[in-house]
Coordinates of C-alpha atoms and ligand atoms in Angstrom, one line a residue:
M1 CA 75.9 13.8 121.8
C2 CA 76.8 12.0 118.7
G3 CA 77.4 8.3 118.7
I4 CA 80.1 5.9 116.5
V5 CA 79.4 2.5 115.8
G6 CA 81.8 0.3 113.5
Y7 CA 81.9 -3.8 112.5
V8 CA 84.4 -5.8 111.0
G9 CA 83.7 -9.6 110.8
Q10 CA 81.4 -11.7 108.5
E11 CA 78.2 -10.9 108.7
Q12 CA 76.4 -8.1 106.9
A13 CA 77.5 -4.7 108.7
S14 CA 74.7 -2.2 108.0
P15 CA 71.8 -3.9 110.0
I16 CA 74.4 -4.4 113.0
L17 CA 75.8 -0.7 112.7
L18 CA 71.9 0.1 112.6
D19 CA 71.5 -1.7 115.4
G20 CA 74.4 -0.2 117.2
L21 CA 72.7 3.4 116.6
R22 CA 69.8 2.4 117.7
R23 CA 71.3 1.6 120.9
L24 CA 72.7 4.8 121.0
E25 CA 69.7 6.9 120.3
Y26 CA 69.5 8.2 123.9
R27 CA 72.0 10.1 123.8
G28 CA 70.4 12.2 121.2
Y29 CA 71.0 13.0 117.8
D30 CA 69.8 15.0 114.8
S31 CA 70.8 12.9 111.9
A32 CA 72.6 9.9 110.9
G33 CA 74.3 7.9 108.7
V34 CA 76.2 4.7 107.5
A35 CA 79.2 3.9 105.2
V36 CA 80.0 0.9 104.1
Y37 CA 82.8 -1.2 101.9
D38 CA 80.9 -2.8 98.9
G39 CA 83.3 -5.4 98.0
Q40 CA 83.8 -3.8 94.8
G41 CA 86.6 -1.6 95.5
G42 CA 83.9 1.8 96.4
I43 CA 82.4 3.1 100.4
R44 CA 78.9 3.7 100.0
V45 CA 77.3 6.3 102.2
V46 CA 73.7 7.0 103.1
K47 CA 73.2 9.7 105.8
A48 CA 70.2 11.9 106.4
K49 CA 68.6 14.4 108.4
G50 CA 66.2 13.2 111.1
R51 CA 65.4 10.0 113.1
L52 CA 67.1 6.9 112.7
Q53 CA 63.7 5.6 111.5
V54 CA 65.0 7.6 108.1
L55 CA 67.8 5.6 107.2
S56 CA 67.0 2.5 108.2
D57 CA 63.8 3.2 105.2
L58 CA 66.7 4.7 102.8
T59 CA 68.7 1.6 103.1
Q60 CA 65.6 -0.8 103.7
E61 CA 66.8 -2.1 107.2
G62 CA 70.4 -2.0 105.9
T63 CA 69.8 -4.8 103.3
A64 CA 70.2 -2.2 100.8
L65 CA 73.6 -1.7 101.6
P66 CA 75.6 -5.0 101.3
G67 CA 79.1 -5.3 103.0
T68 CA 80.9 -6.5 105.7
I69 CA 82.9 -3.8 107.4
G70 CA 81.4 -0.5 108.0
L71 CA 80.8 2.9 110.1
G72 CA 77.5 4.4 111.7
H73 CA 77.1 7.9 113.2
T74 CA 74.3 9.7 114.9
R75 CA 75.4 13.1 115.0
W76 CA 74.2 16.1 117.4
A77 CA 75.0 19.5 115.3
T78 CA 77.6 21.6 116.7
H79 CA 79.2 22.9 112.9
G80 CA 76.8 23.3 110.6
E81 CA 73.1 22.8 110.6
P82 CA 71.5 19.6 111.1
S83 CA 71.6 18.7 107.4
D84 CA 72.1 15.3 105.0
V85 CA 75.4 16.7 103.8
N86 CA 76.4 17.5 107.5
S87 CA 75.9 14.4 108.7
H88 CA 78.4 11.7 108.8
P89 CA 80.3 9.4 107.9
H90 CA 81.8 12.5 105.7
M91 CA 83.6 11.0 102.7
S92 CA 87.2 12.6 101.4
Q93 CA 87.0 14.4 97.6
R94 CA 88.0 10.8 95.9
G95 CA 86.4 9.0 97.8
K96 CA 89.2 7.4 99.6
F97 CA 88.4 7.7 103.2
A98 CA 85.1 7.2 105.0
V99 CA 85.1 8.8 108.7
V100 CA 83.2 9.4 112.1
H101 CA 83.8 11.8 114.5
N102 CA 82.9 12.7 117.8
G103 CA 84.6 16.3 119.3
I104 CA 85.6 19.0 118.1
I105 CA 88.2 19.5 115.8
E106 CA 89.1 23.2 116.9
N107 CA 91.8 24.0 114.2
Y108 CA 89.3 23.1 111.5
M109 CA 88.9 26.4 110.0
E110 CA 93.0 27.0 108.9
L111 CA 93.1 23.3 108.1
R112 CA 90.2 23.6 105.7
E113 CA 91.9 27.2 104.4
F114 CA 95.3 24.7 103.5
L115 CA 93.3 22.0 101.8
E116 CA 90.7 24.4 99.7
N117 CA 94.3 26.1 98.5
Q118 CA 95.6 22.6 97.4
G119 CA 92.5 22.0 95.3
V120 CA 90.4 20.4 98.1
T121 CA 86.5 20.8 97.5
F122 CA 84.8 20.4 100.6
A123 CA 80.9 19.1 100.3
S124 CA 79.6 20.2 104.3
Q125 CA 80.4 22.9 106.6
T126 CA 81.6 20.5 109.5
D127 CA 84.9 20.2 111.3
T128 CA 84.9 16.3 110.6
E129 CA 84.9 16.7 107.0
V130 CA 88.3 18.1 107.5
V131 CA 89.6 14.8 108.7
A132 CA 88.8 13.1 105.5
Q133 CA 90.0 15.1 103.4
L134 CA 93.6 15.5 105.0
L135 CA 93.7 11.8 105.3
E136 CA 93.3 11.7 101.7
Y137 CA 95.5 14.6 100.9
C138 CA 98.2 13.0 103.7
Y139 CA 97.9 9.4 102.4
N140 CA 101.1 7.3 100.9
G141 CA 99.7 4.1 100.6
D142 CA 100.7 3.4 104.7
L143 CA 97.6 3.6 106.4
M144 CA 99.0 4.2 110.0
A145 CA 101.7 6.2 109.1
T146 CA 99.3 8.6 107.4
V147 CA 96.5 8.2 110.3
Q148 CA 99.8 9.6 112.7
K149 CA 100.4 12.3 110.4
V150 CA 96.7 13.4 110.3
L151 CA 97.0 13.3 113.8
H152 CA 99.7 15.5 114.5
R153 CA 98.5 18.3 112.1
I154 CA 94.0 18.1 113.9
R155 CA 93.9 20.2 117.1
G156 CA 90.8 19.2 119.8
A157 CA 88.6 16.4 120.9
Y158 CA 88.0 13.7 119.0
A159 CA 86.5 10.0 118.8
L160 CA 87.4 8.8 115.2
G161 CA 86.3 5.7 113.2
I162 CA 88.6 5.5 109.7
L163 CA 87.9 3.7 107.1
C164 CA 89.9 3.6 103.9
R165 CA 89.0 1.9 100.3
D166 CA 92.5 1.0 99.9
Q167 CA 92.8 -1.6 102.9
P168 CA 88.9 -2.2 103.2
D169 CA 89.9 -5.5 105.7
V170 CA 90.7 -3.0 108.3
L171 CA 88.8 0.1 110.5
V172 CA 91.2 2.5 112.5
A173 CA 90.1 3.8 115.7
V174 CA 91.1 7.3 117.5
R175 CA 90.7 8.5 120.7
K176 CA 91.4 11.6 122.5
D177 CA 89.0 13.5 124.8
S178 CA 86.3 11.4 123.4
P179 CA 85.2 7.9 124.8
L180 CA 85.8 5.0 122.3
I181 CA 85.4 1.3 123.2
L182 CA 86.5 -2.1 121.5
G183 CA 84.7 -4.7 121.2
L184 CA 86.4 -8.0 120.8
G185 CA 84.4 -10.5 119.3
E186 CA 85.0 -14.3 117.7
G187 CA 85.8 -13.9 114.2
F188 CA 84.2 -9.8 114.4
N189 CA 85.5 -6.9 116.1
L190 CA 83.6 -3.8 116.9
L191 CA 84.3 -0.4 117.8
A192 CA 81.2 2.3 119.8
S193 CA 81.5 5.2 121.8
D194 CA 79.0 3.4 124.2
V195 CA 79.2 0.5 125.5
T196 CA 75.2 0.2 125.0
A197 CA 75.9 0.0 121.1
L198 CA 78.2 -3.3 122.2
I199 CA 76.5 -5.3 124.5
R200 CA 74.5 -7.1 121.9
Y201 CA 77.3 -8.6 120.5
T202 CA 80.2 -9.0 122.8
R203 CA 81.0 -8.6 126.6
D204 CA 84.2 -8.2 126.3
V205 CA 85.5 -4.5 125.6
V206 CA 88.6 -2.3 125.5
Y207 CA 88.5 1.2 127.1
M208 CA 90.8 3.2 124.7
D209 CA 92.8 5.7 126.6
D210 CA 93.6 9.2 124.8
N211 CA 96.1 9.7 121.9
E212 CA 95.8 5.5 121.0
I213 CA 94.9 4.2 118.0
A214 CA 93.4 1.0 117.5
L215 CA 93.8 -1.3 114.1
L216 CA 90.5 -3.7 113.8
S217 CA 90.2 -6.2 111.8
T218 CA 88.2 -9.3 111.6
A219 CA 91.3 -11.4 113.4
G220 CA 91.8 -9.0 116.1
V221 CA 92.4 -5.6 117.6
Q222 CA 96.0 -4.0 118.1
V223 CA 96.3 -0.9 119.7
F224 CA 99.1 1.6 119.2
D225 CA 100.3 4.6 121.1
A226 CA 101.0 7.9 119.1
Y227 CA 104.3 6.7 118.3
L228 CA 103.3 3.6 116.9
Q229 CA 104.3 1.4 119.7
P230 CA 102.1 -1.2 120.6
V231 CA 100.1 -1.1 123.8
D232 CA 98.7 -4.1 125.9
K233 CA 95.0 -3.3 127.1
E234 CA 93.5 -5.8 129.3
P235 CA 90.1 -6.5 128.4
Q236 CA 87.2 -6.0 130.8
R237 CA 83.8 -7.6 131.0
V238 CA 80.5 -5.8 131.4
D239 CA 78.3 -7.5 133.3
W240 CA 74.8 -5.6 133.3
E241 CA 72.4 -7.3 131.4
I242 CA 71.0 -6.4 128.0
S243 CA 67.4 -5.9 129.5
A244 CA 68.6 -3.1 131.6
A245 CA 69.1 -1.0 128.6
E246 CA 65.5 -1.8 127.5
K247 CA 62.1 -0.2 127.9
G248 CA 60.9 -3.8 129.3
G249 CA 57.0 -2.7 129.0
Y250 CA 57.3 0.9 130.2
E251 CA 56.4 3.8 127.9
H252 CA 59.7 5.6 128.5
F253 CA 63.2 5.4 129.8
M254 CA 62.6 8.1 132.4
F255 CA 59.4 6.4 133.8
K256 CA 61.5 3.3 134.0
E257 CA 64.2 4.8 135.5
I258 CA 61.9 6.9 138.1
M259 CA 60.6 3.3 138.9
E260 CA 63.7 1.6 139.5
Q261 CA 65.3 4.1 142.1
P262 CA 64.3 1.6 145.2
K263 CA 66.4 -0.6 143.6
A264 CA 69.2 1.3 142.8
F265 CA 69.2 2.9 146.0
R266 CA 69.3 -0.3 147.3
D267 CA 71.9 -1.8 145.1
T268 CA 74.1 1.1 145.9
V269 CA 73.7 1.6 149.5
F270 CA 72.8 -1.9 151.2
P271 CA 75.9 -4.2 150.5
R272 CA 77.9 -0.5 151.9
I273 CA 76.3 -1.0 155.1
V274 CA 77.6 -3.9 157.2
N275 CA 76.7 -4.8 160.9
N276 CA 74.6 -1.3 160.8
R277 CA 78.4 0.5 160.2
V278 CA 79.1 2.2 156.7
V279 CA 81.8 0.0 154.8
L280 CA 83.3 1.6 152.0
E281 CA 85.8 -1.2 151.1
D282 CA 86.3 0.5 147.3
L283 CA 87.2 3.6 148.9
S284 CA 91.2 3.8 149.0
L285 CA 91.4 7.2 150.6
T286 CA 93.2 6.0 154.3
P287 CA 91.9 7.1 157.3
E288 CA 94.7 9.3 157.6
E289 CA 94.3 11.0 154.6
V290 CA 90.0 11.5 155.4
R291 CA 91.2 13.0 159.0
D292 CA 93.9 15.2 157.1
I293 CA 90.8 17.0 154.9
D294 CA 90.5 20.6 155.6
H295 CA 88.3 21.8 152.9
I296 CA 85.9 20.2 149.8
V297 CA 85.1 21.3 146.8
I298 CA 82.3 19.6 144.8
I299 CA 82.8 19.8 141.3
A300 CA 80.3 19.0 138.4
C301 CA 77.4 19.7 136.0
G302 CA 73.5 19.7 135.6
S303 CA 72.0 17.7 137.7
S304 CA 75.1 16.3 139.2
Y305 CA 75.8 19.6 140.7
H306 CA 72.3 19.7 142.2
V307 CA 73.7 16.5 144.0
G308 CA 76.5 18.7 145.0
M309 CA 74.0 21.4 146.1
V310 CA 72.2 19.2 148.4
S311 CA 75.9 17.3 149.9
K312 CA 77.1 21.0 151.0
Y313 CA 74.7 21.8 153.2
I314 CA 74.5 17.5 154.5
L315 CA 78.9 17.7 154.5
E316 CA 79.0 21.1 156.4
K317 CA 76.7 19.9 158.8
L318 CA 78.0 16.6 159.2
L319 CA 81.7 17.7 159.1
R320 CA 82.0 21.2 160.4
K321 CA 84.6 21.4 157.5
P322 CA 83.8 24.4 154.6
V323 CA 81.9 22.6 151.7
E324 CA 82.1 24.3 147.7
V325 CA 80.3 23.6 145.1
A326 CA 81.6 24.5 141.8
L327 CA 79.9 24.3 138.3
A328 CA 82.7 22.2 136.4
S329 CA 82.6 24.2 133.4
E330 CA 83.9 27.5 135.5
F331 CA 85.4 25.7 138.2
R332 CA 88.6 25.1 135.6
Y333 CA 88.6 28.9 134.7
S334 CA 88.5 30.4 137.9
D335 CA 91.9 30.2 139.1
P336 CA 90.5 27.8 141.8
F337 CA 92.2 27.6 145.5
V338 CA 92.9 24.2 146.5
T339 CA 95.8 22.6 148.5
E340 CA 96.8 19.5 148.8
R341 CA 94.5 19.1 152.4
T342 CA 91.5 19.8 149.7
L343 CA 89.7 17.0 148.7
C344 CA 87.5 17.3 145.6
I345 CA 84.4 15.3 144.9
V346 CA 84.0 14.9 141.2
I347 CA 80.3 13.7 140.3
S348 CA 79.1 12.3 137.0
Q349 CA 76.8 10.0 136.0
S350 CA 78.6 9.2 132.4
G351 CA 82.2 9.7 133.4
E352 CA 82.7 11.5 130.2
T353 CA 80.9 15.1 130.8
I354 CA 84.2 17.1 129.3
D355 CA 83.5 20.0 131.4
T356 CA 83.9 17.7 134.4
L357 CA 86.6 15.7 133.5
A358 CA 88.8 19.2 132.7
A359 CA 88.0 20.5 135.8
M360 CA 89.2 17.1 137.4
R361 CA 92.2 17.4 135.7
E362 CA 92.5 20.8 136.8
A363 CA 92.1 19.9 140.2
K364 CA 94.6 17.2 140.3
R365 CA 97.0 19.2 138.6
L366 CA 96.7 21.7 141.8
G367 CA 97.4 19.2 144.1
A368 CA 94.3 18.3 145.1
K369 CA 92.9 14.5 146.3
V370 CA 90.4 14.0 143.8
L371 CA 87.3 11.3 144.2
A372 CA 84.9 10.5 141.7
I373 CA 81.2 9.6 142.2
V374 CA 80.4 7.9 138.8
N375 CA 77.9 5.7 137.4
V376 CA 79.6 4.4 134.2
V377 CA 82.4 1.8 134.9
G378 CA 85.8 2.4 132.7
S379 CA 84.6 5.8 132.0
T380 CA 87.2 8.1 131.8
I381 CA 86.8 9.8 135.0
A382 CA 86.4 6.6 136.5
R383 CA 89.7 5.7 135.1
E384 CA 91.6 8.9 135.8
A385 CA 90.3 10.5 139.2
D386 CA 92.5 9.0 142.1
H387 CA 89.6 7.5 143.9
V388 CA 86.7 6.0 142.6
L389 CA 83.0 5.3 144.5
Y390 CA 80.3 3.8 141.8
T391 CA 76.8 4.4 141.9
W392 CA 74.8 0.9 141.0
A393 CA 72.3 2.6 139.3
G394 CA 72.9 0.6 136.1
P395 CA 72.5 1.8 133.0
E396 CA 70.8 5.6 132.3
I397 CA 69.3 5.6 128.9
A398 CA 66.4 8.7 129.1
V399 CA 68.2 12.0 128.8
A400 CA 66.9 13.4 131.9
T401 CA 69.0 11.8 135.1
T402 CA 66.7 10.4 137.6
K403 CA 67.7 7.0 139.2
A404 CA 71.7 8.3 138.9
Y405 CA 70.7 11.5 141.0
S406 CA 69.1 9.4 143.5
T407 CA 72.2 7.0 143.6
Q408 CA 74.6 9.9 143.5
L409 CA 72.9 11.6 146.7
A410 CA 73.2 8.1 148.5
V411 CA 77.2 7.7 147.5
M412 CA 77.1 11.0 149.2
Y413 CA 75.2 10.1 152.4
L414 CA 77.6 7.4 153.0
V415 CA 80.5 9.4 152.2
G416 CA 79.0 12.1 154.7
L417 CA 78.9 9.6 157.4
Y418 CA 82.2 7.7 156.9
F419 CA 84.5 10.8 157.3
A420 CA 82.0 12.5 160.4
D421 CA 82.9 8.9 162.0
L422 CA 86.7 9.1 160.8
M423 CA 87.0 12.6 161.7
G424 CA 85.2 12.0 165.1
R425 CA 82.3 14.5 164.4
I426 CA 79.1 12.0 164.9
D427 CA 78.2 11.0 168.0
S428 CA 77.1 7.6 168.3
N429 CA 73.3 7.7 168.6
T430 CA 72.9 10.2 165.4
Y431 CA 75.3 8.0 163.5
D432 CA 72.5 4.9 164.2
A433 CA 69.7 6.8 163.6
I434 CA 70.4 7.6 160.3
V435 CA 72.1 4.7 159.0
C436 CA 69.0 2.8 160.5
E437 CA 66.6 5.7 158.4
L438 CA 69.2 5.3 155.0
L439 CA 67.8 1.1 155.0
R440 CA 64.3 2.1 155.1
I441 CA 64.7 4.9 152.4
P442 CA 63.8 2.1 149.3
S443 CA 60.8 1.3 150.7
K444 CA 59.8 4.9 151.5
M445 CA 60.9 5.5 148.1
E446 CA 58.1 2.8 147.2
S447 CA 55.0 4.4 149.2
I448 CA 55.8 7.6 147.3
L449 CA 55.4 5.4 143.6
E450 CA 52.5 3.2 144.7
N451 CA 51.1 7.0 145.0
K452 CA 52.0 8.5 141.8
E453 CA 48.0 8.8 140.4
H454 CA 48.2 11.9 143.0
I455 CA 50.5 13.6 141.2
Q456 CA 49.7 12.7 138.0
Y457 CA 46.3 14.4 138.8
F458 CA 48.3 17.7 139.9
A459 CA 50.1 17.5 136.5
S460 CA 46.3 17.5 134.6
I461 CA 45.8 20.6 137.1
Y462 CA 48.9 22.6 136.2
F463 CA 50.3 21.6 132.7
N464 CA 49.2 24.5 130.9
H465 CA 51.0 27.1 133.0
D466 CA 53.7 28.6 131.1
S467 CA 56.2 30.1 133.9
I468 CA 56.6 27.8 137.1
F469 CA 58.9 28.7 140.0
F470 CA 60.1 26.7 142.4
I471 CA 61.1 27.6 146.4
G472 CA 62.5 26.4 148.9
R473 CA 65.0 27.4 152.2
N474 CA 68.4 25.8 152.5
I475 CA 68.1 21.6 150.7
D476 CA 64.8 22.4 149.9
Y477 CA 66.2 25.0 147.7
A478 CA 68.6 22.7 146.3
I479 CA 66.2 19.9 145.4
G480 CA 63.8 23.2 143.8
L481 CA 67.0 23.6 141.4
E482 CA 66.9 20.0 140.4
G483 CA 62.8 20.0 140.5
S484 CA 63.2 23.2 138.0
L485 CA 65.6 21.6 135.7
K486 CA 63.8 18.4 134.8
L487 CA 60.2 20.3 134.3
K488 CA 62.0 23.1 132.2
E489 CA 64.4 19.8 130.1
I490 CA 61.5 17.7 129.4
S491 CA 58.5 19.8 129.4
Y492 CA 59.9 23.0 127.7
I493 CA 58.2 25.2 130.0
H494 CA 60.3 28.0 131.6
S495 CA 60.6 27.5 135.2
E496 CA 63.6 28.8 137.9
A497 CA 64.5 27.5 141.3
Y498 CA 65.1 30.0 144.2
A499 CA 65.8 30.3 147.5
A500 CA 62.3 31.7 149.0
G501 CA 64.1 34.8 150.6
E502 CA 65.6 36.1 147.4
L503 CA 62.4 36.5 145.8
K504 CA 61.2 40.0 147.0
H505 CA 64.8 41.1 146.4
G506 CA 63.8 41.3 142.7
T507 CA 62.1 38.1 141.3
I508 CA 58.6 38.9 142.8
S509 CA 58.3 41.0 140.0
L510 CA 57.8 38.2 137.6
V511 CA 54.8 36.9 140.0
E512 CA 51.4 37.4 138.6
D513 CA 47.9 35.7 138.3
G514 CA 48.1 32.4 137.0
T515 CA 51.7 31.7 137.9
L516 CA 52.5 28.8 139.3
V517 CA 54.7 28.4 142.7
V518 CA 56.0 24.9 143.9
A519 CA 56.8 25.8 147.5
L520 CA 59.0 23.1 148.9
A521 CA 58.9 22.9 152.8
S522 CA 60.1 20.0 154.4
Y523 CA 61.9 21.2 157.1
G524 CA 60.2 22.3 160.3
Q525 CA 62.6 24.9 161.4
L526 CA 61.9 26.8 158.2
F527 CA 58.1 25.9 158.3
E528 CA 57.1 29.4 159.2
K529 CA 59.5 31.5 157.3
L530 CA 59.0 29.4 154.0
M531 CA 54.9 29.9 154.2
S532 CA 55.5 33.4 155.0
N533 CA 57.1 33.4 151.3
V534 CA 54.2 31.9 150.3
V535 CA 51.5 34.1 151.4
E536 CA 53.9 36.6 149.0
V537 CA 53.4 34.9 146.4
K538 CA 49.6 33.9 146.7
S539 CA 48.6 37.5 147.5
R540 CA 50.4 38.6 143.9
G541 CA 48.0 35.8 141.9
A542 CA 50.0 33.0 142.0
D543 CA 49.0 29.4 142.7
V544 CA 51.0 27.3 145.1
L545 CA 51.5 23.9 144.9
G546 CA 53.0 22.7 148.2
L547 CA 55.7 19.6 148.7
T548 CA 56.0 18.7 152.2
T549 CA 56.3 15.5 154.6
Q550 CA 53.5 13.8 156.3
R551 CA 54.2 15.5 159.8
L552 CA 53.8 19.3 158.0
K553 CA 51.2 18.5 155.6
E554 CA 48.4 19.3 157.8
S555 CA 49.9 22.9 158.4
M556 CA 50.9 23.3 154.9
E557 CA 47.0 22.5 153.4
K558 CA 45.7 25.6 155.3
T559 CA 47.7 28.0 153.0
V560 CA 48.5 26.2 149.6
D561 CA 46.2 25.2 146.7
A562 CA 47.3 21.3 146.6
T563 CA 49.7 19.5 148.8
M564 CA 52.2 16.8 147.9
A565 CA 53.5 15.1 150.9
V566 CA 56.5 12.4 151.4
P567 CA 56.9 9.9 154.4
D568 CA 58.8 11.0 157.6
T569 CA 62.2 10.5 157.9
H570 CA 65.5 11.6 158.6
P571 CA 66.3 15.4 157.8
M572 CA 69.5 14.6 156.6
L573 CA 68.0 12.0 154.0
L574 CA 64.6 13.9 153.0
P575 CA 65.9 14.8 149.9
S576 CA 66.0 11.5 148.4
L577 CA 62.5 11.9 149.4
D578 CA 61.4 14.9 148.2
V579 CA 62.9 14.3 144.6
I580 CA 60.7 12.1 143.6
P581 CA 57.6 13.7 142.9
M582 CA 59.6 16.2 141.4
Q583 CA 60.6 13.8 138.8
L584 CA 57.3 12.3 138.7
F585 CA 55.7 16.0 138.2
A586 CA 58.1 17.0 135.1
Y587 CA 57.2 14.0 133.7
Y588 CA 53.1 13.9 134.0
V589 CA 53.7 16.9 132.8
A590 CA 55.7 16.5 129.8
L591 CA 53.5 13.6 128.8
M592 CA 50.5 15.4 128.9
R593 CA 51.9 18.2 126.9
G594 CA 52.8 15.8 124.1
C595 CA 56.6 15.9 124.6
D596 CA 59.1 13.5 123.1
I597 CA 60.2 12.5 127.0
D598 CA 63.4 10.4 126.6
K599 CA 64.6 12.5 123.9
P600 CA 64.1 16.4 124.8
R601 CA 64.9 18.8 122.0
N602 CA 68.4 20.3 122.0
L603 CA 69.4 17.8 124.9
A604 CA 71.9 15.0 124.9
K605 CA 72.8 12.4 127.6
S606 CA 76.6 12.5 128.0
V607 CA 78.0 15.9 126.8
T608 CA 81.3 15.6 125.5
V609 CA 82.2 18.5 123.8
E610 CA 82.5 22.0 126.0
Ligands
F6R701 C1 69.8 16.5 133.6 C2 71.1 15.8 133.4 C3 72.1 16.8 133.2 C4 73.4 15.8 133.7 C5 74.9 16.5 133.1 C6 76.0 16.0 134.0 O1 68.5 15.3 133.6 O2 70.9 14.5 133.0 O3 72.1 18.1 133.4 O4 73.7 15.4 135.1 O5 75.1 16.9 131.7 O6 76.1 14.6 133.5 P1 76.9 13.7 133.8 O7 76.3 13.5 135.5 O8 76.8 12.5 133.2 O9 78.6 14.2 134.2

């Protein structure tokens, strides 16, 4: 999604803004721009469709745009096609205001019509421009009062950065339903939509809350509520290293993050196992509250939803309680059935996905308890949930998630074991066996990653297929969903995941000579059933690539064209191993097809619009 960065200080702003935008590139964008106060009574804007390099060239790495205060933006088009003119920052007609915006102004049509009737001429098709024009229309010499007035007129979700020509020593930042963070420095201050844009300059940050307005100057930062009353905000310290958000010699962030999974899994799980017991010190649910849960609803989007799908099988088996999995975008509009004995588990890497956030708020409104599993510390979902467990994956930059998926799953195992123990649903032998295997997962992940060339070889055979099905039963089906999503989002190959038994109820009609079917069969008790489905697709001309465990490999090889095998482990933990060949397969296929792996078309890292 769009990225915002703002700087006020004594250095030249443009190079800092461009650097910040570069660090936000991973979020996905189609155009970029900067606005800088020129020190002589004017705001200069340079913006361009395309990669950041275009903007960098146009401004000679920022040197052609002098000034010590400014705003930058990377745009992911919503209203109006990607173009130079629709890029941000947007200026008001007489050049008094420059505005950058993430989110959507829902009533922009009516505001635009109103302003046009007042003689305002619009330059772009965007919803954002109405904010700049409205600011100029309402301006009465008092910047904060003008901003407040405009906020009363606009509806929707927004993070705004505002620069006013008449008060060129301050930036105004506004937040509602779209993240915005303030970076505190010595003699300078910053604002950004994502901490990665700030981390090179400062580790001291303030997370803005909804309906807050901040005023940034060289001297300091003040935060106000919607009534312009000062708000005391506690600065937080960001402790991850800048290198964590850099490629470190790898060709792609996605590959780096795939390779980081053993470490991410260790960091997430090991500190929470003490004397072979799961200890969730950071979980604020009391044992009584856990025992009182009679129903669990897992809410998430995309890959996080797929973690929920796997977790349903695991939690139901461990807890013998009903577990539903809901797409966040559906949950909030479905008149959901939850009670105060329902635990809603919300899963989100970014902690900012708007659908997940809205669904969480709805669940809370209905009286459910909410436990969030989140990667980004201080994110909105983490702050608003009743209880939080962090996935210590470190910053995830590639659009296609890998290590966040693995750590979300890891936290789910821990939650499952911890709850099962408190609820008296697990015997000590089973508990001990799972914990023991949990500690072995990282080294088993490493052994799969050491043999990655094997999967690269399969990708080189199959990368030209146009249609790929993933089939599996139960947990294998849930892993297939993730395998299919990984592949389609970065390689653009049409792909679907099916519960294998469903194929013959319609979809098998699409299987023909040359269709590739990835068959997942990790579980002994379902192996034969799955192999019957494999025979069905093979007899219709499909090429079949199998994924199974070492133990079942030989049996699978008899029927399929090629086999990938992961080490054996406790069945509950197999998804953590199975997903890695799926990620590598998608990665290598996309590489061979020459795709832009870290920035897949039309996709954004953090989806902050509905
Ligand atoms: C796919 C992917 C997305 C995210 C989804 C939810 O690789 O990354 O499907 O999983 O947009 O994002 P979070 O987890 O940040 O809420």
